[in-house]
Coordinates of C-alpha atoms in Angstrom, one line a residue:
X1 CA -74.9 -0.7 -144.2
X2 CA -74.7 0.1 -148.1
X3 CA -76.2 3.6 -147.5
X4 CA -73.6 4.3 -144.6
X5 CA -70.7 3.0 -146.7
X6 CA -71.7 5.3 -149.7
X7 CA -72.0 8.4 -147.3
X8 CA -68.4 7.7 -146.0
X9 CA -67.1 7.4 -149.4
X10 CA -68.7 10.6 -150.4
X11 CA -67.4 12.3 -147.3
X12 CA -63.6 11.1 -148.2
X13 CA -64.1 12.2 -151.9
X14 CA -65.7 15.7 -150.8
X15 CA -63.0 16.1 -148.4
X16 CA -64.9 15.9 -145.1
X17 CA -63.1 14.7 -142.3
X18 CA -64.0 11.2 -141.4
X19 CA -63.6 9.4 -138.0
X20 CA -61.6 6.1 -138.6
X21 CA -63.6 4.5 -135.7
X22 CA -67.0 5.4 -137.8
X23 CA -65.2 3.4 -140.7
X24 CA -64.4 0.4 -138.5
X25 CA -68.1 0.3 -137.1
X26 CA -69.7 0.4 -140.6
X27 CA -67.2 -2.3 -142.1
X28 CA -67.1 -4.3 -139.0
X29 CA -67.6 -7.5 -140.9
X30 CA -64.7 -6.6 -143.3
X31 CA -61.5 -5.7 -141.6
X32 CA -59.4 -5.3 -144.8
X33 CA -61.9 -3.0 -146.3
X34 CA -61.9 -1.0 -143.1
X35 CA -58.3 -0.9 -143.0
X36 CA -58.1 0.2 -146.8
X37 CA -60.9 3.1 -146.4
X38 CA -59.2 4.3 -143.4
X39 CA -55.8 4.7 -145.3
X40 CA -57.7 6.2 -148.3
X41 CA -59.3 8.7 -145.8
X42 CA -55.9 9.6 -144.2
X43 CA -54.2 10.0 -147.6
X44 CA -56.8 12.4 -149.0
X45 CA -56.6 14.5 -145.9
X46 CA -52.8 14.5 -146.2
X47 CA -53.1 15.5 -150.0
X48 CA -55.7 18.2 -148.8
X49 CA -53.3 19.6 -146.5
X50 CA -50.6 19.5 -148.9
X51 CA -52.8 21.2 -151.4
X52 CA -53.3 24.0 -148.8
X53 CA -49.6 24.2 -148.2
X54 CA -48.9 24.6 -151.9
X55 CA -51.8 27.2 -152.1
X56 CA -50.3 29.1 -149.2
X57 CA -46.8 29.0 -150.8
X58 CA -48.0 30.1 -154.1
X59 CA -49.9 32.9 -152.5
X60 CA -46.7 34.0 -150.7
X61 CA -44.9 33.7 -154.2
X62 CA -47.3 36.1 -155.7
X63 CA -47.1 38.4 -152.7
X64 CA -43.3 38.7 -153.6
X65 CA -44.3 40.4 -156.8
X66 CA -47.3 42.3 -155.6
X67 CA -46.0 43.9 -152.1
X68 CA -43.1 46.2 -152.2
X69 CA -42.9 46.7 -148.4
X70 CA -40.5 44.4 -146.9
X71 CA -42.0 44.3 -143.5
X72 CA -45.6 43.9 -144.5
X73 CA -44.2 40.9 -146.8
X74 CA -42.2 39.3 -143.9
X75 CA -45.6 39.6 -141.6
X76 CA -47.6 38.0 -144.5
X77 CA -44.9 35.3 -144.4
X78 CA -45.1 34.7 -140.8
X79 CA -48.9 34.7 -140.8
X80 CA -49.3 32.2 -143.5
X81 CA -46.7 29.8 -141.8
X82 CA -48.6 30.1 -138.6
X83 CA -51.8 29.5 -140.3
X84 CA -50.4 26.2 -142.2
X85 CA -48.2 25.0 -139.5
X86 CA -51.1 25.1 -137.1
X87 CA -48.5 26.2 -134.1
X88 CA -49.1 28.5 -131.2
X89 CA -46.3 31.2 -132.2
X90 CA -44.6 31.9 -135.6
X91 CA -42.0 34.7 -135.6
X92 CA -39.2 35.7 -137.7
X93 CA -35.6 37.1 -136.2
X94 CA -33.3 38.9 -138.4
X95 CA -29.4 38.3 -138.1
X96 CA -27.1 41.1 -137.4
X97 CA -23.7 39.8 -138.4
X98 CA -21.6 42.7 -137.2
X99 CA -22.8 42.3 -133.7
X100 CA -23.7 38.4 -134.1
X101 CA -27.2 39.1 -132.7
X102 CA -30.9 38.0 -133.8
X103 CA -33.6 40.5 -133.1
X104 CA -37.5 39.9 -133.7
X105 CA -39.0 41.5 -136.7
X106 CA -42.4 40.1 -137.1
X107 CA -44.3 37.7 -135.1
X108 CA -47.9 36.3 -134.9
X109 CA -49.6 34.5 -131.7
X110 CA -47.3 36.1 -128.9
X111 CA -48.7 37.5 -125.7
X112 CA -45.7 38.9 -123.9
X113 CA -45.0 42.7 -124.6
X114 CA -41.3 41.9 -124.2
X115 CA -41.3 39.3 -127.2
X116 CA -41.2 41.8 -129.9
X117 CA -38.1 43.4 -128.6
X118 CA -36.2 40.2 -127.9
X119 CA -32.6 40.3 -128.9
X120 CA -30.7 37.1 -128.9
X121 CA -26.9 37.4 -128.2
X122 CA -24.4 35.2 -130.1
X123 CA -24.1 31.5 -129.2
X124 CA -27.5 31.3 -127.4
X125 CA -30.4 28.8 -128.2
X126 CA -31.6 27.3 -131.2
X127 CA -31.3 30.4 -133.1
X128 CA -27.7 30.8 -132.9
X129 CA -27.5 27.0 -133.7
X130 CA -29.4 27.4 -137.0
X131 CA -27.3 30.4 -138.0
X132 CA -23.9 28.7 -137.4
X133 CA -25.0 25.3 -139.1
X134 CA -27.0 27.1 -141.8
X135 CA -29.7 24.1 -141.3
X136 CA -33.2 23.9 -139.7
X137 CA -32.9 23.1 -135.8
X138 CA -35.6 22.0 -133.5
X139 CA -36.2 20.8 -130.0
X140 CA -39.3 18.9 -128.6
X141 CA -39.3 20.9 -125.0
X142 CA -36.9 23.9 -125.0
X143 CA -37.4 24.1 -120.9
X144 CA -35.7 20.8 -120.4
X145 CA -33.3 20.8 -123.6
X146 CA -29.4 21.6 -122.4
X147 CA -27.5 20.9 -125.7
X148 CA -27.7 24.4 -126.4
X149 CA -26.6 27.5 -124.2
X150 CA -29.4 29.4 -122.5
X151 CA -29.6 33.0 -121.7
X152 CA -31.3 34.1 -118.6
X153 CA -33.1 37.0 -120.1
X154 CA -34.1 35.1 -123.1
X155 CA -35.4 32.2 -121.0
X156 CA -37.6 34.8 -119.1
X157 CA -39.1 36.0 -122.5
X158 CA -39.8 32.5 -123.6
X159 CA -41.0 31.4 -120.1
X160 CA -43.8 34.4 -120.3
X161 CA -44.9 32.9 -123.9
X162 CA -44.8 29.4 -122.2
X163 CA -43.1 28.0 -125.3
X164 CA -42.0 24.5 -125.4
X165 CA -41.4 23.2 -128.9
X166 CA -39.3 25.0 -131.1
X167 CA -38.3 24.7 -135.1
X168 CA -36.1 27.4 -136.6
X169 CA -35.4 27.4 -140.2
X170 CA -32.5 29.7 -141.4
X171 CA -33.0 32.3 -144.2
X172 CA -29.8 31.7 -146.3
X173 CA -28.9 33.5 -149.5
X174 CA -25.7 32.7 -151.4
X175 CA -24.1 31.2 -148.3
X176 CA -25.1 34.2 -146.1
X177 CA -27.7 33.8 -143.3
X178 CA -30.2 36.6 -142.9
X179 CA -32.3 35.5 -140.4
X180 CA -34.3 32.5 -138.8
X181 CA -38.1 31.7 -139.1
X182 CA -39.4 29.9 -136.1
X183 CA -42.7 27.9 -135.4
X184 CA -43.4 27.3 -131.7
X185 CA -45.8 25.3 -129.5
X186 CA -46.9 25.9 -125.8
X187 CA -46.4 22.1 -125.3
X188 CA -43.7 19.6 -126.2
X189 CA -44.1 19.0 -130.0
X190 CA -41.9 16.6 -132.1
X191 CA -41.8 18.5 -135.4
X192 CA -42.4 16.1 -138.6
X193 CA -40.3 16.2 -141.7
X194 CA -43.2 17.7 -143.7
X195 CA -43.5 20.5 -141.0
X196 CA -39.6 21.3 -141.4
X197 CA -40.1 21.4 -145.1
X198 CA -42.9 23.6 -145.2
X199 CA -41.3 26.1 -142.6
X200 CA -38.1 25.9 -144.7
X201 CA -39.9 26.8 -147.7
X202 CA -41.3 29.9 -146.0
X203 CA -38.0 30.7 -144.8
X204 CA -36.6 30.5 -148.2
X205 CA -39.3 33.1 -149.1
X206 CA -38.3 35.2 -146.4
X207 CA -34.6 35.1 -147.4
X208 CA -35.7 36.4 -150.6
X209 CA -37.5 39.3 -149.4
X210 CA -34.6 40.3 -147.0
X211 CA -32.3 40.0 -149.9
X212 CA -34.3 42.2 -152.2
X213 CA -34.8 44.6 -149.8
X214 CA -30.8 44.8 -149.1
X215 CA -30.4 45.0 -153.0
X216 CA -33.0 48.0 -152.9
X217 CA -31.5 49.6 -150.1
X218 CA -27.9 49.5 -151.8
X219 CA -29.2 50.7 -155.1
X220 CA -31.1 53.4 -153.2
X221 CA -27.9 54.5 -151.1
X222 CA -26.0 54.4 -154.3
X223 CA -28.3 56.6 -156.1
X224 CA -28.6 59.0 -153.3
X225 CA -24.7 59.0 -152.9
X226 CA -24.5 59.9 -156.5
X227 CA -26.9 62.7 -156.4
X228 CA -25.0 63.9 -153.2
X229 CA -21.9 63.8 -155.1
X230 CA -23.2 65.8 -157.9
X231 CA -24.6 68.5 -155.2
X232 CA -21.3 68.5 -153.8
X233 CA -19.5 69.0 -157.1
X234 CA -22.0 71.7 -158.2
X235 CA -21.3 73.4 -154.7
X236 CA -17.7 73.3 -155.0
X237 CA -17.6 74.6 -158.4
X238 CA -19.9 77.4 -157.3
X239 CA -17.7 78.3 -154.5
X240 CA -14.5 78.4 -156.5
X241 CA -16.1 80.7 -158.8
X242 CA -17.0 83.0 -156.2
X243 CA -13.4 82.7 -154.8
X244 CA -12.1 83.3 -158.1
X245 CA -14.5 86.5 -158.6
X246 CA -13.2 87.8 -155.3
X247 CA -9.6 87.6 -156.4
X248 CA -10.4 89.2 -159.7
X249 CA -12.3 92.2 -157.9
X250 CA -9.2 92.7 -155.7
X251 CA -10.7 91.7 -152.3
X252 CA -8.5 90.4 -149.3
X253 CA -8.1 87.3 -147.6
X254 CA -10.9 88.0 -145.1
X255 CA -13.3 88.1 -148.0
X256 CA -12.1 84.6 -149.0
X257 CA -12.6 83.4 -145.4
X258 CA -16.1 85.1 -145.3
X259 CA -17.1 83.3 -148.4
X260 CA -15.6 79.9 -147.0
X261 CA -17.6 80.5 -143.7
X262 CA -21.1 81.0 -145.5
X263 CA -20.5 78.0 -147.9
X264 CA -19.6 75.6 -145.1
X265 CA -22.0 76.9 -142.5
X266 CA -19.4 76.9 -139.8
X267 CA -16.8 79.4 -138.2
X268 CA -13.5 79.8 -140.1
X269 CA -10.8 81.6 -138.6
X270 CA -7.5 82.9 -140.2
X271 CA -4.3 83.0 -138.1
X272 CA -0.9 84.3 -138.7
X273 CA 2.5 83.8 -136.7
X274 CA 0.3 82.4 -133.9
X275 CA -1.5 85.6 -133.6
X276 CA -5.3 85.6 -134.4
X277 CA -6.3 87.9 -137.4
X278 CA -10.1 87.2 -136.9
X279 CA -11.9 87.6 -133.7
X280 CA -11.5 84.5 -131.2
X281 CA -11.3 84.8 -127.6
X282 CA -8.0 82.9 -127.1
X283 CA -4.7 82.1 -129.3
X284 CA -5.6 78.9 -130.7
X285 CA -1.9 78.0 -130.9
X286 CA -1.7 77.7 -127.2
X287 CA -3.0 74.2 -127.7
X288 CA 0.1 72.1 -128.6
X289 CA -1.9 69.5 -130.6
X290 CA -3.3 72.2 -132.9
X291 CA 0.0 73.8 -133.1
X292 CA 1.7 70.5 -134.3
X293 CA -1.0 69.9 -137.0
X294 CA -0.6 73.3 -138.4
X295 CA 3.1 72.5 -138.5
X296 CA 2.2 69.3 -140.2
X297 CA -0.1 71.2 -142.6
X298 CA 2.7 73.6 -143.6
X299 CA 5.1 70.9 -144.3
X300 CA 2.8 68.6 -146.4
X301 CA 0.6 71.3 -148.1
X302 CA -2.7 69.3 -147.1
X303 CA -5.2 69.9 -144.4
X304 CA -5.0 68.0 -141.2
X305 CA -8.0 66.6 -139.3
X306 CA -7.9 67.3 -135.5
X307 CA -9.6 64.4 -133.7
X308 CA -11.0 66.5 -130.6
X309 CA -11.6 70.1 -129.7
X310 CA -13.5 72.8 -131.3
X311 CA -11.3 72.9 -134.3
X312 CA -11.8 70.2 -137.1
X313 CA -9.6 70.9 -139.8
X314 CA -6.3 72.9 -140.2
X315 CA -4.9 74.0 -143.6
X316 CA -1.8 76.1 -144.2
X317 CA -1.8 79.0 -146.7
X318 CA 1.5 78.5 -148.6
X319 CA 2.8 81.7 -150.1
X320 CA 6.2 83.0 -150.9
X321 CA 6.4 84.9 -147.7
X322 CA 8.1 84.6 -144.3
X323 CA 4.7 85.0 -142.5
X324 CA 3.2 81.7 -141.7
X325 CA -0.7 81.8 -141.9
X326 CA -3.4 79.1 -141.6
X327 CA -7.1 78.7 -141.7
X328 CA -8.9 77.0 -138.9
X329 CA -12.2 75.1 -139.6
X330 CA -14.6 74.9 -136.5
X331 CA -16.1 71.4 -135.7
X332 CA -19.9 71.3 -137.1
X333 CA -22.6 69.0 -136.7
X334 CA -21.2 66.8 -139.1
X335 CA -17.7 65.8 -140.1
X336 CA -16.4 67.5 -143.5
X337 CA -16.8 65.2 -146.5
X338 CA -13.9 64.8 -148.5
X339 CA -15.2 67.0 -151.2
X340 CA -15.4 69.8 -148.6
X341 CA -12.0 69.4 -147.4
X342 CA -10.5 69.3 -151.1
X343 CA -12.7 72.5 -151.3
X344 CA -11.1 74.1 -148.1
X345 CA -7.5 73.3 -149.5
X346 CA -8.4 74.8 -152.7
X347 CA -9.7 77.8 -150.9
X348 CA -6.3 78.0 -149.1
X349 CA -4.5 78.3 -152.5
X350 CA -6.9 81.1 -153.4
X351 CA -6.3 82.9 -150.1
X352 CA -2.6 82.4 -150.9
X353 CA -2.8 84.3 -154.1
X354 CA -4.6 87.0 -152.3
X355 CA -1.8 87.2 -149.8
X356 CA 1.0 87.2 -152.2
X357 CA -0.8 90.4 -153.5
X358 CA -1.4 91.9 -150.2
X359 CA 2.3 91.0 -149.0
X360 CA 3.8 92.5 -152.2
X361 CA 1.8 95.9 -151.5
X362 CA 2.8 95.7 -147.8
X363 CA 6.4 95.1 -148.5
X364 CA 6.5 98.0 -150.9
X365 CA 4.7 100.0 -148.4
X366 CA 7.2 99.0 -145.5
X367 CA 10.1 99.7 -147.8
X368 CA 8.6 103.4 -148.6
X369 CA 8.1 103.7 -144.8
X370 CA 11.5 102.6 -143.8
X371 CA 13.1 104.9 -146.3
X372 CA 11.0 108.1 -145.0
X373 CA 12.4 106.9 -141.4
X374 CA 15.8 106.6 -142.5
X375 CA 15.7 110.1 -144.2
X376 CA 14.1 111.8 -141.2
X377 CA 16.7 110.4 -138.7
X378 CA 19.7 110.7 -141.3
X379 CA 20.4 114.4 -140.6
X380 CA 19.6 118.0 -141.9
X381 CA 20.6 117.1 -145.5
X382 CA 17.7 114.4 -146.0
X383 CA 15.8 115.3 -143.1
X384 CA 13.8 117.9 -145.0
X385 CA 13.1 115.7 -147.8
X386 CA 12.0 113.0 -145.2
X387 CA 9.8 115.3 -143.5
X388 CA 8.2 116.4 -146.5
X389 CA 7.3 112.8 -147.8
X390 CA 6.0 112.1 -144.1
X391 CA 3.5 114.9 -144.3
X392 CA 2.6 113.7 -147.8
X393 CA 1.6 110.3 -146.7
X394 CA -0.5 111.7 -143.8
X395 CA 1.6 111.5 -140.9
X396 CA 1.1 114.6 -138.4
X397 CA 4.7 115.9 -138.5
X398 CA 3.8 119.1 -136.6
X399 CA 2.1 117.2 -133.5
X400 CA 3.9 115.6 -130.7
X401 CA 6.2 112.4 -131.5
X402 CA 8.1 110.1 -129.1
X403 CA 11.4 108.9 -130.1
X404 CA 11.9 105.2 -128.9
X405 CA 15.0 103.4 -128.8
X406 CA 15.0 99.5 -128.7
X407 CA 18.5 98.0 -128.3
X408 CA 18.7 94.3 -129.5
X409 CA 21.3 91.8 -130.8
X410 CA 22.0 92.0 -134.4
X411 CA 20.3 88.6 -135.0
X412 CA 17.4 89.7 -133.5
X413 CA 17.1 93.0 -135.3
X414 CA 15.1 91.6 -138.5
X415 CA 12.4 90.0 -136.4
X416 CA 11.9 93.2 -134.5
X417 CA 12.1 95.2 -137.7
X418 CA 9.4 93.0 -139.2
X419 CA 7.2 93.0 -136.1
X420 CA 7.1 96.8 -135.7
X421 CA 6.7 97.8 -139.3
X422 CA 3.3 96.1 -139.1
X423 CA 2.3 99.4 -137.4
X424 CA 1.8 101.6 -140.3
X425 CA 1.5 104.8 -138.1
X426 CA 4.9 104.3 -136.8
X427 CA 8.1 105.0 -138.6
X428 CA 10.8 102.3 -138.0
X429 CA 14.3 102.4 -139.0
X430 CA 17.6 100.4 -138.1
X431 CA 20.2 101.8 -135.7
X432 CA 23.7 100.6 -134.8
X433 CA 22.6 99.3 -131.5
X434 CA 19.0 98.1 -132.5
X435 CA 15.8 99.7 -133.8
X436 CA 14.6 103.3 -133.8
X437 CA 10.8 104.0 -133.7
X438 CA 9.2 107.2 -134.3
X439 CA 5.8 107.1 -132.9
X440 CA 3.1 110.1 -133.0
X441 CA 1.0 111.0 -129.9
X442 CA -2.6 111.8 -131.1
X443 CA -3.3 114.0 -128.2
X444 CA -2.5 117.8 -127.9
X445 CA -0.9 117.5 -124.4
X446 CA 2.9 117.7 -124.1
X447 CA 4.5 114.6 -125.2
X448 CA 6.7 114.5 -122.1
X449 CA 6.8 112.5 -118.8
X450 CA 3.7 110.1 -118.6
X451 CA 2.9 110.5 -122.3
X452 CA 6.2 109.5 -123.5
X453 CA 6.5 106.6 -121.2
X454 CA 3.1 105.4 -122.0
X455 CA 3.8 105.3 -125.9
X456 CA 7.3 103.7 -125.1
X457 CA 5.5 100.8 -123.1
X458 CA 3.1 100.4 -126.1
X459 CA 5.9 100.0 -128.5
X460 CA 7.8 97.5 -126.3
X461 CA 4.5 95.6 -125.7
X462 CA 4.1 95.4 -129.4
X463 CA 7.7 94.2 -129.8
X464 CA 6.9 91.3 -128.2
X465 CA 8.6 89.1 -125.5
X466 CA 12.4 89.7 -125.2
X467 CA 12.1 93.3 -126.3
X468 CA 14.3 94.1 -123.1
X469 CA 15.3 97.7 -122.5
X470 CA 13.2 100.8 -123.9
X471 CA 14.4 104.4 -123.8
X472 CA 12.1 107.2 -124.9
X473 CA 12.1 110.8 -125.2
X474 CA 8.8 112.7 -125.9
X475 CA 9.2 115.9 -128.4
X476 CA 6.7 118.5 -129.8
X477 CA 7.2 117.5 -133.3
X478 CA 8.5 114.7 -135.6
X479 CA 11.6 116.9 -136.5
X480 CA 12.5 117.5 -132.9
X481 CA 12.0 113.7 -132.0
X482 CA 14.6 112.8 -134.8
X483 CA 16.9 115.3 -133.6
X484 CA 16.7 113.8 -130.2
X485 CA 17.7 110.2 -131.5
X486 CA 21.4 110.5 -130.9
X487 CA 21.1 111.6 -127.3
X488 CA 18.4 108.9 -126.8
X489 CA 21.0 106.3 -127.8
X490 CA 23.8 107.7 -125.8
X491 CA 21.3 107.3 -122.8
X492 CA 20.7 103.7 -123.9
X493 CA 24.6 103.1 -123.4
X494 CA 24.7 104.9 -120.2
X495 CA 21.8 102.9 -118.8
X496 CA 23.4 99.7 -120.1
X497 CA 26.7 100.6 -118.1
X498 CA 24.6 101.3 -115.0
X499 CA 23.1 97.7 -115.3
X500 CA 19.7 98.7 -116.5
X501 CA 18.9 96.2 -119.2
X502 CA 15.0 96.0 -118.9
X503 CA 12.1 98.1 -118.6
X504 CA 10.9 101.4 -119.9
X505 CA 13.1 104.5 -118.9
X506 CA 12.4 108.2 -119.8
X507 CA 15.8 109.4 -121.5
X508 CA 15.5 112.8 -119.4
X509 CA 16.2 110.7 -116.2
X510 CA 19.8 110.2 -117.2
X511 CA 20.3 112.9 -119.9
X512 CA 22.4 115.5 -117.6
X513 CA 24.9 112.7 -116.9
X514 CA 25.3 111.4 -120.4
X515 CA 27.0 114.5 -121.6
X516 CA 29.4 114.4 -118.8
X517 CA 30.5 111.0 -119.6
X518 CA 30.0 110.8 -123.3
X519 CA 27.4 108.1 -123.1
X520 CA 29.9 106.0 -121.7
X521 CA 28.1 103.9 -119.0
X522 CA 31.1 101.9 -117.9
X523 CA 33.0 105.2 -116.9
X524 CA 29.9 106.6 -115.1
X525 CA 29.3 103.2 -113.2
X526 CA 33.1 103.0 -112.3
X527 CA 33.0 106.7 -110.9
X528 CA 30.0 106.2 -108.9
X529 CA 31.3 102.8 -107.4
X530 CA 34.6 104.7 -106.7
X531 CA 32.8 107.2 -104.6
X532 CA 29.9 105.6 -103.0
X533 CA 30.7 101.7 -103.0
X534 CA 31.6 101.8 -99.2
X535 CA 28.3 103.6 -98.3
X536 CA 26.1 101.6 -100.4
X537 CA 27.5 98.4 -99.0
X538 CA 27.2 99.8 -95.5
X539 CA 23.5 100.7 -95.9
X540 CA 23.0 97.3 -97.6
X541 CA 24.4 95.4 -94.5
X542 CA 23.2 97.6 -91.6
X543 CA 19.8 98.9 -93.1
X544 CA 21.0 102.4 -92.6
X545 CA 20.0 105.6 -94.5
X546 CA 23.7 106.9 -95.3
X547 CA 23.0 107.6 -99.1
X548 CA 19.7 109.2 -98.7
X549 CA 21.0 111.4 -95.5
X550 CA 23.9 112.5 -98.3
X551 CA 21.2 113.2 -100.8
X552 CA 19.4 115.3 -98.3
X553 CA 22.3 117.3 -97.3
X554 CA 23.0 118.3 -100.9
X555 CA 19.4 119.4 -101.3
X556 CA 19.4 121.4 -98.0
X557 CA 23.0 123.1 -99.0
X558 CA 24.9 121.0 -96.4
X559 CA 23.1 122.4 -93.5
X560 CA 22.7 119.6 -90.8
X561 CA 19.8 121.2 -89.2
X562 CA 17.7 121.4 -92.3
X563 CA 18.6 118.1 -93.1
X564 CA 17.4 116.7 -89.6
X565 CA 14.0 118.3 -90.2
X566 CA 13.5 116.9 -93.6
X567 CA 14.7 113.6 -92.5
X568 CA 12.6 113.8 -89.4
X569 CA 15.5 112.7 -87.1
X570 CA 17.3 114.4 -84.4
X571 CA 20.0 116.6 -85.1
X572 CA 22.5 114.3 -83.2
X573 CA 21.5 111.5 -85.4
X574 CA 22.5 113.4 -88.6
X575 CA 25.8 114.4 -86.8
X576 CA 26.5 110.5 -86.0
X577 CA 25.7 109.5 -89.5
X578 CA 28.3 112.1 -90.7
X579 CA 30.9 110.8 -88.4
X580 CA 30.1 107.3 -90.1
X581 CA 30.4 108.6 -93.7
X582 CA 33.6 110.6 -92.8
X583 CA 35.0 107.1 -91.7
X584 CA 33.8 105.4 -94.9
X585 CA 34.6 107.9 -97.8
X586 CA 38.0 108.3 -99.1
X587 CA 37.8 112.0 -99.5
X588 CA 36.9 114.9 -96.8
X589 CA 33.5 116.0 -97.8
X590 CA 34.2 119.4 -96.2
X591 CA 36.6 120.0 -99.1
X592 CA 34.6 121.9 -101.9
X593 CA 36.3 119.9 -104.7
X594 CA 35.5 116.5 -102.9
X595 CA 32.0 117.7 -102.0
X596 CA 31.3 118.5 -105.8
X597 CA 32.4 115.0 -106.7
X598 CA 30.6 113.4 -104.2
X599 CA 27.3 115.5 -105.1
X600 CA 27.6 114.3 -108.7
X601 CA 28.2 110.6 -107.6
X602 CA 25.1 110.9 -105.2
X603 CA 22.9 112.4 -107.8
X604 CA 23.9 109.9 -110.5
X605 CA 23.0 107.0 -108.2
X606 CA 19.8 108.5 -107.2
X607 CA 18.9 108.8 -111.1
X608 CA 19.9 105.1 -111.5
X609 CA 17.6 104.1 -108.8
X610 CA 14.7 106.1 -110.1
X611 CA 15.4 104.8 -113.6
X612 CA 15.4 101.2 -112.2
X613 CA 12.3 101.6 -110.2
X614 CA 10.4 102.9 -113.3
X615 CA 11.7 99.9 -115.3
X616 CA 10.5 97.4 -112.7
X617 CA 7.0 99.2 -112.6

């Protein structure tokens, strides 16, 4: 018995596990001694377990200083907790406060492939309860526990792992929960206080790891941001120097836009008066959102961000000029940074300086061209000087030109002048009734007929909407076109009197009648109405061709038979029409004097119809 007792005592001292039943058998005769020795053995086992736990905690503490990788460190903590807690599964979930969710970041002992991707939503299970209370939470059997809300998906994953007992210790730093460390068993288990304390100790280490990782990430981000700001500052300074050099070297705004396009790595478009100066498919200001943003930028002097669409930023180019210009910055892979936005605004100031110089030169050029146009149109006293100055400036004075008259209201004249003077190959001057344009034709063909009308349409289209009536006359040289100006403007008055207020008209169509009535359109219209109003009204009401019959009769020298052949009708039809005409007309067409006045009215009316058809085509 003594030897058996000595062996048991040596086992207790050496830390070998001793079966309490064996102690009771050896000390069967001394119950108190057996109880004392058994208690001693249990205390030694507890101290040994506590020593192992302390070594595990100390080892984890050393890892905090030796392992820089946060994920590896968290996995080490989970592994040690799993080893010392002697549970089936140990895992750590990181808390995301923005979404109020926990997701598994490290685990040991799991078998389900879905476990590592498990995300616990807000308010579900033991994890959410630990986050909300910031204290350890545990359940002996999660499958039957109803005190906390369950989630079907989470219950499926937990069921795949066959987890029953759950203990969760929150990771708390300065009142903020960073996650929850879990110990779980696959059978119901009542967790002891020492187990809760041990898991809480490892949770504190895990909290420190996450907190340090966050601080390191913040420091890294701050360093990266500072470096990024330094790079942006250097980039902005370099671009500013390049733009300044462009201004010094005398480049135009296109060069500024090109430099900004290259620096930003995205398309930059320069627009003026709603018209695109650089190449884009459509007018961007057709978009009301973009138009409103451009107006806001022009008022504030700052850039305006467009939330959607192909354009991200609009900045107005503000200069002492009536022209409204803007830069449109296309949307890129990433939004513009504040530094890039400020750089775009400074680039707009540089472009404004360039445009000030350009506009000053353009204004001087416009003034000279306007002075030359005025001299050419004023009369023989100044025309020779004007023609000489035009030739010196490169205008083809001896080639074909077209004189174009654009009547307009006085309030509209400044806009029309500014618009037309953009074309440097034209000579533009004011006139009492509107604006006169002398436009060269670069073809050798005679600038009559279709050539004159084509040039007139080009001028009218360039003048823009609302240009109204356009009257043109083609001539063989600049001098002849200038000499024709009074007659063309007289034709304008005549056309207006005849009710022609829009379209493009060749002055030759109405020129013969302009001289007879001194360009008084009202008088000529009244004359035609007094002679032909009943005939025109009859044709309109009955769908007849009395006016056409009159015109053919005059062309055929009042021969009824010839008129019938030309009209492709029977002679009796022409005679019947003549009877109707004699009934409608106030004067007898057989009298020479009356026939002359009637023929004049018919030919004026036919000219008016031709001019109206030309204006509508």
